[in-house]
Amino acid sequence: MFKVLQGASALMMIAWPLMVWLSLTHPAWRWLLPFAAVLFMLRWLMLRGRQGALPLLGKWLALAGAALSLSTLFLRENSLLLWYPVMVNAVMLMLFAGSLFSRMPLVERLARLREPELPPRGVRWTRRVTQIWSLFFIVNGSVALATCLMNNLLWWTWWNGLVSYLLMGLLMAGEWLLRQRMRTQA
């Protein structure tokens, strides 16, 4: 059952912009708002027993998503729902950029899970990748914010539902390819 809930939660996160667009542009689809709130709360429940910064941030984002979904439904204020991607980018920026001021940046911590004895070159690489992700969240969050302030649902949906995912995928793929190239040169 846990795997089903986890899959539904992941699918909802990916489909969030489409769900928002449908529920705000087609009154017959308003039922998606309480459904989204329930999925956000299920996500919160799945993270409830976990410790650490990532689960804590995930719990707060889940609560925020549920609150935005329900407040949009009850207050009939559609623009509230559009702010979720801005919040996600702000949290991710705090997580990545904040880790740059710690002993070990986030990407290095993740890399050490697979390779505990990371060479100095790898340490420098992971710090740079953490900086690049921080820059990505600044740019992506800024554009998400601009689409909210413009209150243009079409642009909001395109950016937050397609373009940002494509850019994120390109960044992940590009970093992976460069890392593979760097490993073969070492």
CSV table of C-alpha atoms in Angstrom, one decimal:
chain,number,residue,atom,x,y,z
A,1,MET,CA,0.0,0.0,0.0
A,2,PHE,CA,2.9,2.3,0.8
A,3,LYS,CA,4.3,1.9,-2.7
A,4,VAL,CA,0.9,2.8,-4.2
A,5,LEU,CA,0.7,5.9,-2.1
A,6,GLN,CA,4.2,6.8,-2.9
A,7,GLY,CA,3.5,6.4,-6.6
A,8,ALA,CA,0.3,8.4,-6.5
A,9,SER,CA,2.1,11.2,-4.6
A,10,ALA,CA,5.0,11.3,-7.1
A,11,LEU,CA,2.5,11.3,-10.0
A,12,MET,CA,0.6,14.2,-8.4
A,13,MET,CA,3.7,16.2,-8.0
A,14,ILE,CA,4.5,15.8,-11.7
A,15,ALA,CA,0.9,16.4,-12.8
A,16,TRP,CA,0.4,19.4,-10.4
A,17,PRO,CA,0.4,22.1,-13.0
A,18,LEU,CA,-2.1,20.2,-15.2
A,19,MET,CA,-4.3,19.6,-12.2
A,20,VAL,CA,-4.2,23.3,-11.3
A,21,TRP,CA,-5.0,24.3,-14.9
A,22,LEU,CA,-7.9,21.9,-15.2
A,23,SER,CA,-9.4,22.8,-11.8
A,24,LEU,CA,-9.1,26.6,-12.4
A,25,THR,CA,-10.3,26.6,-16.0
A,26,HIS,CA,-13.0,24.0,-16.0
A,27,PRO,CA,-15.5,24.2,-13.1
A,28,ALA,CA,-16.4,20.5,-13.5
A,29,TRP,CA,-12.8,19.7,-12.5
A,30,ARG,CA,-12.9,21.6,-9.2
A,31,TRP,CA,-13.1,18.2,-7.4
A,32,LEU,CA,-9.3,18.0,-8.1
A,33,LEU,CA,-8.7,20.5,-5.4
A,34,PRO,CA,-9.8,18.4,-2.5
A,35,PHE,CA,-8.2,15.4,-4.2
A,36,ALA,CA,-4.9,17.2,-4.4
A,37,ALA,CA,-5.3,18.2,-0.7
A,38,VAL,CA,-5.8,14.5,0.2
A,39,LEU,CA,-2.8,13.5,-1.8
A,40,PHE,CA,-0.7,16.2,-0.2
A,41,MET,CA,-1.8,15.0,3.3
A,42,LEU,CA,-1.0,11.4,2.3
A,43,ARG,CA,2.5,12.6,1.3
A,44,TRP,CA,2.8,14.3,4.7
A,45,LEU,CA,1.8,11.1,6.5
A,46,MET,CA,4.4,9.1,4.5
A,47,LEU,CA,7.1,11.5,5.6
A,48,ARG,CA,5.9,11.8,9.2
A,49,GLY,CA,8.2,9.3,10.8
A,50,ARG,CA,11.3,10.3,8.8
A,51,GLN,CA,14.1,12.5,10.3
A,52,GLY,CA,16.4,15.0,8.6
A,53,ALA,CA,16.2,18.1,6.6
A,54,LEU,CA,14.8,16.6,3.4
A,55,PRO,CA,11.8,14.9,5.1
A,56,LEU,CA,11.2,18.0,7.2
A,57,LEU,CA,11.0,20.2,4.1
A,58,GLY,CA,8.9,17.7,2.3
A,59,LYS,CA,6.4,17.7,5.3
A,60,TRP,CA,6.2,21.5,5.2
A,61,LEU,CA,5.7,21.5,1.4
A,62,ALA,CA,3.0,18.9,1.7
A,63,LEU,CA,1.1,20.9,4.3
A,64,ALA,CA,1.5,24.1,2.2
A,65,GLY,CA,0.2,22.3,-0.9
A,66,ALA,CA,-2.8,21.0,1.1
A,67,ALA,CA,-3.5,24.4,2.5
A,68,LEU,CA,-3.2,26.1,-0.9
A,69,SER,CA,-5.5,23.5,-2.5
A,70,LEU,CA,-8.2,23.9,0.2
A,71,SER,CA,-8.0,27.7,0.5
A,72,THR,CA,-8.4,27.9,-3.3
A,73,LEU,CA,-11.4,25.7,-3.1
A,74,PHE,CA,-13.1,27.5,-0.2
A,75,LEU,CA,-12.0,31.0,-0.8
A,76,ARG,CA,-12.5,30.8,-4.6
A,77,GLU,CA,-9.2,32.7,-5.0
A,78,ASN,CA,-7.5,30.9,-7.9
A,79,SER,CA,-4.2,32.8,-7.7
A,80,LEU,CA,-3.3,31.1,-4.4
A,81,LEU,CA,-2.8,27.8,-5.9
A,82,LEU,CA,-0.3,29.2,-8.4
A,83,TRP,CA,2.2,29.9,-5.6
A,84,TYR,CA,3.2,26.3,-4.9
A,85,PRO,CA,6.0,26.1,-7.5
A,86,VAL,CA,7.5,29.4,-6.1
A,87,MET,CA,7.5,27.8,-2.6
A,88,VAL,CA,9.1,24.6,-3.8
A,89,ASN,CA,11.9,26.5,-5.6
A,90,ALA,CA,12.4,28.7,-2.5
A,91,VAL,CA,12.7,25.7,-0.3
A,92,MET,CA,15.1,23.9,-2.7
A,93,LEU,CA,17.2,27.0,-3.0
A,94,MET,CA,17.4,27.2,0.8
A,95,LEU,CA,18.4,23.6,0.9
A,96,PHE,CA,21.1,23.7,-1.8
A,97,ALA,CA,22.5,27.2,-1.2
A,98,GLY,CA,22.3,26.7,2.6
A,99,SER,CA,24.4,23.6,2.3
A,100,LEU,CA,27.2,25.6,0.7
A,101,PHE,CA,27.8,27.2,4.1
A,102,SER,CA,28.2,23.8,5.8
A,103,ARG,CA,31.1,21.5,6.0
A,104,MET,CA,29.7,19.3,3.2
A,105,PRO,CA,27.4,20.6,0.4
A,106,LEU,CA,24.2,18.6,-0.4
A,107,VAL,CA,25.5,17.2,-3.7
A,108,GLU,CA,28.7,16.0,-1.9
A,109,ARG,CA,26.6,14.3,0.8
A,110,LEU,CA,24.6,12.5,-1.9
A,111,ALA,CA,27.7,11.5,-3.8
A,112,ARG,CA,29.3,10.1,-0.7
A,113,LEU,CA,26.4,7.7,-0.4
A,114,ARG,CA,27.7,5.9,-3.5
A,115,GLU,CA,31.4,6.8,-3.1
A,116,PRO,CA,32.4,7.3,0.5
A,117,GLU,CA,36.0,8.1,-0.4
A,118,LEU,CA,35.4,11.0,-2.7
A,119,PRO,CA,38.7,12.4,-4.2
A,120,PRO,CA,39.4,16.1,-3.9
A,121,ARG,CA,38.5,16.6,-7.5
A,122,GLY,CA,35.1,15.1,-6.8
A,123,VAL,CA,34.6,17.3,-3.8
A,124,ARG,CA,35.3,20.4,-5.9
A,125,TRP,CA,32.9,19.0,-8.6
A,126,THR,CA,30.1,18.4,-6.1
A,127,ARG,CA,30.5,22.0,-4.7
A,128,ARG,CA,30.2,23.4,-8.2
A,129,VAL,CA,27.2,21.3,-9.0
A,130,THR,CA,25.5,22.5,-5.7
A,131,GLN,CA,26.2,26.1,-6.8
A,132,ILE,CA,24.7,25.4,-10.3
A,133,TRP,CA,21.5,23.9,-8.8
A,134,SER,CA,21.2,26.9,-6.5
A,135,LEU,CA,21.4,29.2,-9.5
A,136,PHE,CA,18.8,27.0,-11.3
A,137,PHE,CA,16.4,27.4,-8.4
A,138,ILE,CA,16.9,31.2,-8.4
A,139,VAL,CA,16.1,31.4,-12.1
A,140,ASN,CA,13.3,28.9,-12.1
A,141,GLY,CA,11.7,30.3,-8.9
A,142,SER,CA,12.0,33.8,-10.4
A,143,VAL,CA,10.2,32.8,-13.6
A,144,ALA,CA,7.6,30.9,-11.5
A,145,LEU,CA,7.1,34.1,-9.4
A,146,ALA,CA,6.8,36.2,-12.6
A,147,THR,CA,4.1,33.9,-14.0
A,148,CYS,CA,2.2,34.2,-10.6
A,149,LEU,CA,2.4,38.0,-10.6
A,150,MET,CA,1.3,38.2,-14.3
A,151,ASN,CA,-1.6,36.0,-13.3
A,152,ASN,CA,-1.5,34.4,-16.8
A,153,LEU,CA,-2.6,30.8,-16.3
A,154,LEU,CA,-1.5,29.7,-19.8
A,155,TRP,CA,2.1,31.0,-19.2
A,156,TRP,CA,2.1,29.6,-15.7
A,157,THR,CA,1.1,26.2,-16.9
A,158,TRP,CA,3.6,26.1,-19.7
A,159,TRP,CA,6.5,27.2,-17.5
A,160,ASN,CA,5.6,25.2,-14.4
A,161,GLY,CA,4.2,22.2,-16.2
A,162,LEU,CA,6.6,21.7,-19.0
A,163,VAL,CA,9.6,24.1,-19.4
A,164,SER,CA,10.9,23.9,-15.9
A,165,TYR,CA,10.7,20.1,-16.0
A,166,LEU,CA,12.6,20.0,-19.3
A,167,LEU,CA,15.2,22.4,-17.9
A,168,MET,CA,15.6,20.3,-14.8
A,169,GLY,CA,16.0,17.1,-16.8
A,170,LEU,CA,18.6,18.8,-19.1
A,171,LEU,CA,20.5,20.0,-16.1
A,172,MET,CA,20.5,16.5,-14.6
A,173,ALA,CA,21.4,14.8,-17.9
A,174,GLY,CA,24.2,17.3,-18.6
A,175,GLU,CA,25.7,17.0,-15.2
A,176,TRP,CA,25.6,13.2,-15.5
A,177,LEU,CA,27.3,13.2,-18.9
A,178,LEU,CA,30.0,15.7,-17.7
A,179,ARG,CA,30.6,13.5,-14.6
A,180,GLN,CA,31.0,10.4,-16.7
A,181,ARG,CA,33.5,12.3,-18.9
A,182,MET,CA,35.4,13.5,-15.9
A,183,ARG,CA,35.6,10.0,-14.5
A,184,THR,CA,37.1,8.6,-17.7
A,185,GLN,CA,39.7,11.4,-17.8
A,186,ALA,CA,40.8,10.7,-14.2
